[in-house]
PDB file of C-alpha atoms in Angstrom:
ATOM      1  CA  MET A 507       0.000   0.102  -0.054  1.00  0.00           C
ATOM      2  CA  GLU A 508       2.660   2.343   0.795  1.00  0.00           C
ATOM      3  CA  GLU A 509       4.348   1.841  -2.475  1.00  0.00           C
ATOM      4  CA  ASN A 510       1.141   2.680  -4.315  1.00  0.00           C
ATOM      5  CA  LEU A 511       0.565   5.708  -2.109  1.00  0.00           C
ATOM      6  CA  LYS A 512       4.075   6.957  -2.961  1.00  0.00           C
ATOM      7  CA  ALA A 513       3.425   6.759  -6.829  1.00  0.00           C
ATOM      8  CA  ILE A 514       0.229   8.807  -6.812  1.00  0.00           C
ATOM      9  CA  VAL A 515       1.635  12.263  -7.035  1.00  0.00           C
ATOM     10  CA  PRO A 516       4.367  11.621  -9.475  1.00  0.00           C
ATOM     11  CA  HIS A 517       1.921   9.608 -11.741  1.00  0.00           C
ATOM     12  CA  GLN A 518      -0.313  12.898 -11.873  1.00  0.00           C
ATOM     13  CA  PHE A 519       2.839  14.804 -12.889  1.00  0.00           C
ATOM     14  CA  GLY A 520       4.076  12.342 -15.587  1.00  0.00           C
ATOM     15  CA  GLY A 521       6.572  10.380 -13.545  1.00  0.00           C
ATOM     16  CA  HIS A 522       5.820   6.632 -13.801  1.00  0.00           C
ATOM     17  CA  SER A 523       8.664   4.936 -12.299  1.00  0.00           C
ATOM     18  CA  LEU A 524       7.068   4.168  -9.091  1.00  0.00           C
ATOM     19  CA  CYS A 525       3.753   3.141 -10.726  1.00  0.00           C
ATOM     20  CA  ASN A 526       2.202  -0.243 -10.623  1.00  0.00           C
ATOM     21  CA  ALA A 527       0.753  -1.791 -13.780  1.00  0.00           C
ATOM     22  CA  ARG A 528      -2.402  -2.700 -11.883  1.00  0.00           C
ATOM     23  CA  PHE A 529      -3.440   1.078 -11.936  1.00  0.00           C
ATOM     24  CA  CYS A 530      -1.006   2.806 -14.507  1.00  0.00           C
ATOM     25  CA  GLY A 531      -2.039   2.689 -18.122  1.00  0.00           C
ATOM     26  CA  TYR A 532       1.314   3.769 -18.946  1.00  0.00           C
ATOM     27  CA  LYS A 533       3.044   0.789 -17.231  1.00  0.00           C
ATOM     28  CA  ARG A 534       0.335  -1.717 -19.043  1.00  0.00           C
ATOM     29  CA  LYS A 535       1.022  -0.480 -22.525  1.00  0.00           C
ATOM     30  CA  PRO A 536       4.479   1.295 -22.619  1.00  0.00           C
ATOM     31  CA  GLY A 537       4.885   1.551 -26.351  1.00  0.00           C
ATOM     32  CA  SER A 538       1.560   3.297 -26.789  1.00  0.00           C
ATOM     33  CA  SER A 539       0.894   6.935 -26.174  1.00  0.00           C
ATOM     34  CA  TYR A 540      -0.472   7.582 -22.755  1.00  0.00           C
ATOM     35  CA  THR A 541      -3.244  10.113 -21.855  1.00  0.00           C
ATOM     36  CA  HIS A 542      -4.614  11.086 -18.309  1.00  0.00           C
ATOM     37  CA  ARG A 543      -8.503  10.516 -18.398  1.00  0.00           C
ATOM     38  CA  SER A 544      -9.121  12.475 -15.013  1.00  0.00           C
ATOM     39  CA  LEU A 545      -6.737  15.413 -15.392  1.00  0.00           C
ATOM     40  CA  PRO A 546      -7.474  18.654 -17.431  1.00  0.00           C
ATOM     41  CA  TYR A 547      -6.867  18.359 -21.150  1.00  0.00           C
ATOM     42  CA  LYS A 548      -6.089  14.750 -20.588  1.00  0.00           C
ATOM     43  CA  THR A 549      -2.260  15.647 -19.862  1.00  0.00           C
ATOM     44  CA  SER A 550      -0.011  15.197 -17.045  1.00  0.00           C
ATOM     45  CA  LEU A 551       0.145  18.494 -14.473  1.00  0.00           C
ATOM     46  CA  GLN A 552       3.045  20.761 -14.767  1.00  0.00           C
ATOM     47  CA  ASP A 553       3.064  23.025 -11.904  1.00  0.00           C
ATOM     48  CA  SER A 554       5.917  22.340  -9.495  1.00  0.00           C
ATOM     49  CA  ASN A 555       4.581  24.553  -6.639  1.00  0.00           C
ATOM     50  CA  LEU A 556       1.182  22.360  -6.873  1.00  0.00           C
ATOM     51  CA  ARG A 557       3.705  19.194  -6.861  1.00  0.00           C
ATOM     52  CA  GLN A 558       5.419  20.402  -3.572  1.00  0.00           C
ATOM     53  CA  LYS A 559       2.157  21.066  -1.748  1.00  0.00           C
ATOM     54  CA  LEU A 560       0.433  17.624  -2.794  1.00  0.00           C
ATOM     55  CA  GLN A 561       3.665  16.036  -1.779  1.00  0.00           C
ATOM     56  CA  GLN A 562       3.476  17.427   1.674  1.00  0.00           C
ATOM     57  CA  LEU A 563      -0.238  16.660   1.842  1.00  0.00           C
ATOM     58  CA  PHE A 564       0.634  12.952   0.928  1.00  0.00           C
ATOM     59  CA  ASP A 565       3.587  12.514   3.024  1.00  0.00           C
ATOM     60  CA  PRO A 566       1.879  11.917   6.403  1.00  0.00           C
ATOM     61  CA  ILE A 567      -0.730   9.613   4.702  1.00  0.00           C
ATOM     62  CA  ILE A 568       2.386   7.435   3.115  1.00  0.00           C
ATOM     63  CA  TYR A 569       4.172   7.455   6.591  1.00  0.00           C
ATOM     64  CA  ASN A 570       1.094   5.945   8.309  1.00  0.00           C
ATOM     65  CA  ALA A 571       0.179   3.678   5.528  1.00  0.00           C
ATOM     66  CA  GLY A 572       0.554   0.837   7.896  1.00  0.00           C
ATOM     67  CA  HIS A 573      -2.437   2.057  10.005  1.00  0.00           C
ATOM     68  CA  TYR A 574      -4.549   2.324   6.959  1.00  0.00           C
ATOM     69  CA  ILE A 575      -4.098  -1.417   5.990  1.00  0.00           C
ATOM     70  CA  ASP A 576      -6.157  -2.723   8.995  1.00  0.00           C
ATOM     71  CA  LEU A 577      -9.163  -0.450   8.969  1.00  0.00           C
ATOM     72  CA  GLY A 578     -11.441  -3.243   8.329  1.00  0.00           C
ATOM     73  CA  SER A 579     -14.517  -4.009   6.528  1.00  0.00           C
ATOM     74  CA  SER A 580     -17.054  -1.243   5.434  1.00  0.00           C
ATOM     75  CA  GLN A 581     -19.809  -3.827   5.881  1.00  0.00           C
ATOM     76  CA  GLN A 582     -18.927  -4.337   9.623  1.00  0.00           C
ATOM     77  CA  CYS A 583     -18.832  -0.423  10.275  1.00  0.00           C
ATOM     78  CA  GLU A 584     -22.095  -0.020   8.330  1.00  0.00           C
ATOM     79  CA  HIS A 585     -23.538  -2.706  10.638  1.00  0.00           C
ATOM     80  CA  ALA A 586     -22.335  -0.719  13.713  1.00  0.00           C
ATOM     81  CA  ASN A 587     -23.819   2.638  12.636  1.00  0.00           C
ATOM     82  CA  LYS A 588     -27.186   0.630  11.873  1.00  0.00           C
ATOM     83  CA  GLU A 589     -27.135  -0.652  15.448  1.00  0.00           C
ATOM     84  CA  VAL A 590     -26.459   2.827  16.723  1.00  0.00           C
ATOM     85  CA  THR A 591     -29.034   4.403  14.985  1.00  0.00           C
ATOM     86  CA  LEU A 592     -31.575   1.902  16.263  1.00  0.00           C
ATOM     87  CA  ARG A 593     -30.732   2.896  19.942  1.00  0.00           C
ATOM     88  CA  ALA A 594     -30.126   6.478  19.098  1.00  0.00           C
ATOM     89  CA  PRO A 595     -32.368   7.453  16.289  1.00  0.00           C
ATOM     90  CA  LYS A 596     -31.708  10.835  14.505  1.00  0.00           C
ATOM     91  CA  SER A 597     -35.310  11.989  15.352  1.00  0.00           C
ATOM     92  CA  HIS A 598     -34.301  12.227  18.873  1.00  0.00           C
ATOM     93  CA  HIS A 599     -31.454  14.534  20.106  1.00  0.00           C
ATOM     94  CA  TYR A 600     -29.314  12.501  22.510  1.00  0.00           C
ATOM     95  CA  GLY A 601     -26.071  14.737  21.732  1.00  0.00           C
ATOM     96  CA  ASN A 602     -26.265  17.001  24.668  1.00  0.00           C
ATOM     97  CA  SER A 603     -26.836  14.455  27.300  1.00  0.00           C
ATOM     98  CA  SER A 604     -24.877  11.324  28.575  1.00  0.00           C
ATOM     99  CA  SER A 605     -27.659   9.043  27.254  1.00  0.00           C
ATOM    100  CA  LEU A 606     -25.996   9.221  24.004  1.00  0.00           C
ATOM    101  CA  ASP A 607     -22.758   7.497  25.489  1.00  0.00           C
ATOM    102  CA  TYR A 608     -24.728   4.909  27.184  1.00  0.00           C
ATOM    103  CA  ARG A 609     -26.490   4.044  23.867  1.00  0.00           C
ATOM    104  CA  VAL A 610     -23.435   3.901  22.026  1.00  0.00           C
ATOM    105  CA  HIS A 611     -21.751   1.633  24.750  1.00  0.00           C
ATOM    106  CA  ALA A 612     -24.766  -0.712  24.813  1.00  0.00           C
ATOM    107  CA  THR A 613     -24.707  -1.019  21.062  1.00  0.00           C
ATOM    108  CA  ALA A 614     -20.956  -1.939  21.459  1.00  0.00           C
ATOM    109  CA  ALA A 615     -21.769  -4.432  24.225  1.00  0.00           C
ATOM    110  CA  PHE A 616     -24.459  -5.873  21.767  1.00  0.00           C
ATOM    111  CA  ILE A 617     -22.224  -6.239  18.810  1.00  0.00           C
ATOM    112  CA  ASN A 618     -19.253  -7.891  20.905  1.00  0.00           C
ATOM    113  CA  GLU A 619     -21.226  -9.926  23.327  1.00  0.00           C
ATOM    114  CA  GLY A 620     -24.563 -10.692  21.521  1.00  0.00           C
ATOM    115  CA  ARG A 621     -28.021 -10.319  23.090  1.00  0.00           C
ATOM    116  CA  HIS A 622     -26.597 -11.496  26.657  1.00  0.00           C
ATOM    117  CA  TYR A 623     -24.987  -8.215  27.440  1.00  0.00           C
ATOM    118  CA  ILE A 624     -28.321  -6.999  29.434  1.00  0.00           C
ATOM    119  CA  SER A 625     -28.438 -10.178  31.754  1.00  0.00           C
ATOM    120  CA  LYS A 626     -24.347  -9.969  32.267  1.00  0.00           C
ATOM    121  CA  GLY A 627     -24.674  -6.348  32.942  1.00  0.00           C
ATOM    122  CA  TYR A 628     -27.411  -7.327  35.683  1.00  0.00           C
ATOM    123  CA  SER A 629     -25.217  -9.957  37.041  1.00  0.00           C
ATOM    124  CA  MET A 630     -22.201  -7.384  37.558  1.00  0.00           C
ATOM    125  CA  LEU A 631     -24.360  -5.138  39.513  1.00  0.00           C
ATOM    126  CA  GLY A 632     -25.446  -7.868  41.757  1.00  0.00           C
ATOM    127  CA  LEU A 633     -28.965  -7.909  40.195  1.00  0.00           C
ATOM    128  CA  SER A 634     -31.026 -10.969  39.215  1.00  0.00           C
ATOM    129  CA  PRO A 635     -30.394 -11.383  35.200  1.00  0.00           C
ATOM    130  CA  GLY A 636     -33.961 -12.209  34.766  1.00  0.00           C
ATOM    131  CA  THR A 637     -35.465 -15.337  33.598  1.00  0.00           C
ATOM    132  CA  HIS A 638     -37.516 -13.803  30.798  1.00  0.00           C
ATOM    133  CA  THR A 639     -34.475 -11.628  29.619  1.00  0.00           C
ATOM    134  CA  VAL A 640     -32.261 -14.722  29.461  1.00  0.00           C
ATOM    135  CA  ARG A 641     -34.819 -16.846  27.607  1.00  0.00           C
ATOM    136  CA  HIS A 642     -35.324 -14.144  25.101  1.00  0.00           C
ATOM    137  CA  ALA A 643     -31.580 -13.742  24.653  1.00  0.00           C
ATOM    138  CA  GLU A 644     -31.053 -17.250  24.169  1.00  0.00           C
ATOM    139  CA  LYS A 645     -34.105 -17.526  21.647  1.00  0.00           C
ATOM    140  CA  CYS A 646     -32.469 -14.581  19.651  1.00  0.00           C
ATOM    141  CA  MET A 647     -29.209 -15.920  19.664  1.00  0.00           C
ATOM    142  CA  LYS A 648     -30.322 -19.330  18.236  1.00  0.00           C
ATOM    143  CA  GLN A 649     -32.204 -17.472  15.433  1.00  0.00           C
ATOM    144  CA  ARG A 650     -29.132 -15.468  14.627  1.00  0.00           C
ATOM    145  CA  GLU A 651     -27.147 -18.672  14.413  1.00  0.00           C
ATOM    146  CA  LYS A 652     -29.450 -20.374  12.383  1.00  0.00           C
ATOM    147  CA  LYS A 653     -29.736 -17.242   9.755  1.00  0.00           C
ATOM    148  CA  ARG A 654     -25.786 -17.265   9.681  1.00  0.00           C
ATOM    149  CA  GLU A 655     -25.488 -20.774   9.014  1.00  0.00           C
ATOM    150  CA  LYS A 656     -28.114 -20.633   6.272  1.00  0.00           C
ATOM    151  CA  ALA A 657     -26.503 -17.872   4.765  1.00  0.00           C
ATOM    152  CA  LYS A 658     -23.365 -20.158   4.378  1.00  0.00           C
ATOM    153  CA  SER A 659     -24.914 -22.942   2.657  1.00  0.00           C
ATOM    154  CA  PRO A 660     -23.950 -23.191  -1.198  1.00  0.00           C
ATOM    155  CA  SER A 661     -27.851 -23.336  -2.080  1.00  0.00           C
ATOM    156  CA  THR A 662     -28.328 -19.758  -0.569  1.00  0.00           C
ATOM    157  CA  LYS A 663     -25.150 -18.329  -2.113  1.00  0.00           C
ATOM    158  CA  LEU A 664     -26.612 -19.664  -5.498  1.00  0.00           C
ATOM    159  CA  ARG A 665     -29.956 -18.076  -4.840  1.00  0.00           C
ATOM    160  CA  ARG A 666     -28.018 -14.639  -4.073  1.00  0.00           C
ATOM    161  CA  LEU A 667     -26.309 -14.879  -7.118  1.00  0.00           C
ATOM    162  CA  LEU A 668     -29.424 -15.685  -9.284  1.00  0.00           C
ATOM    163  CA  LEU A 669     -31.517 -12.697  -7.869  1.00  0.00           C
ATOM    164  CA  LYS A 670     -28.325 -10.598  -8.260  1.00  0.00           C
ATOM    165  CA  GLN A 671     -28.183 -11.656 -12.035  1.00  0.00           C
ATOM    166  CA  GLU A 672     -32.007 -11.144 -12.352  1.00  0.00           C
ATOM    167  CA  ARG A 673     -32.027  -7.686 -10.950  1.00  0.00           C
ATOM    168  CA  ALA A 674     -29.200  -6.622 -13.524  1.00  0.00           C
ATOM    169  CA  THR A 675     -31.206  -8.203 -16.368  1.00  0.00           C
ATOM    170  CA  ASN A 676     -34.460  -6.378 -15.213  1.00  0.00           C
ATOM    171  CA  GLN A 677     -32.614  -2.865 -14.795  1.00  0.00           C
ATOM    172  CA  GLY A 678     -31.108  -3.462 -18.367  1.00  0.00           C
ATOM    173  CA  ALA A 679     -34.704  -4.104 -19.707  1.00  0.00           C
ATOM    174  CA  ASN A 680     -35.965  -1.346 -17.942  1.00  0.00           C
ATOM    175  CA  GLU A 681     -33.202   1.089 -19.139  1.00  0.00           C
ATOM    176  CA  ALA A 682     -33.932  -0.116 -22.757  1.00  0.00           C
ATOM    177  CA  LEU A 683     -37.721   0.428 -22.444  1.00  0.00           C
ATOM    178  CA  GLU A 684     -37.453   4.069 -20.456  1.00  0.00           C
ATOM    179  CA  GLY A 685     -33.864   5.332 -21.261  1.00  0.00           C
ATOM    180  CA  ASP A 686     -31.860   6.925 -18.781  1.00  0.00           C
ATOM    181  CA  THR A 687     -34.249   8.352 -16.223  1.00  0.00           C
ATOM    182  CA  TYR A 688     -31.431   9.976 -13.855  1.00  0.00           C
ATOM    183  CA  GLN A 689     -28.137  11.148 -15.214  1.00  0.00           C
ATOM    184  CA  SER A 690     -26.053  13.429 -13.456  1.00  0.00           C
ATOM    185  CA  GLY A 691     -24.867  16.862 -15.315  1.00  0.00           C
ATOM    186  CA  LYS A 692     -27.291  16.389 -18.362  1.00  0.00           C
ATOM    187  CA  PHE A 693     -30.703  17.580 -19.240  1.00  0.00           C
ATOM    188  CA  ILE A 694     -32.661  15.419 -21.280  1.00  0.00           C
ATOM    189  CA  CYS A 695     -35.587  16.961 -22.976  1.00  0.00           C
ATOM    190  CA  ARG A 696     -38.191  14.612 -25.099  1.00  0.00           C
ATOM    191  CA  THR A 697     -41.040  15.555 -27.133  1.00  0.00           C
ATOM    192  CA  LEU A 698     -44.240  13.177 -26.940  1.00  0.00           C
TER     193      LEU A 698
END
């Protein structure tokens, strides 16, 4: 990752010695003329002052590249955000009270411990964990485990792929019938 980050600034200014063929068209086809698709006039940047400022901006990022490698899955982050919004919805303002901290901590406990976090908290405080609470937690954990096992099965994975293919086919058919309904930066006027 560090090598790829080091190559970003020189790549934009026409220096391809640090580039990797995986992201650099110049390295993939060295004999042909290379044009930048994302830069103005499709040519390399020339301003040395801009290059120095960009390099100063990227140096701390390159230095800390090892920290960025283990950022984790965005799916896990999205799951955690969804769980927090279930306990602290945006329609209610919890930001000025300590209630938000308790709600976020409860979410972290739920993600780490599962449904048993309530009964474990009660036990730590010397209270009864509650028979109904424990039973409900067990039931929810069993359902969660069944869903997890079912999601891992080959038939479920095949079904997800088939549904994905079906959605893509339907979307293509709808676009062929209706045309581009939403398109950024363009105004489409049709006469009937």
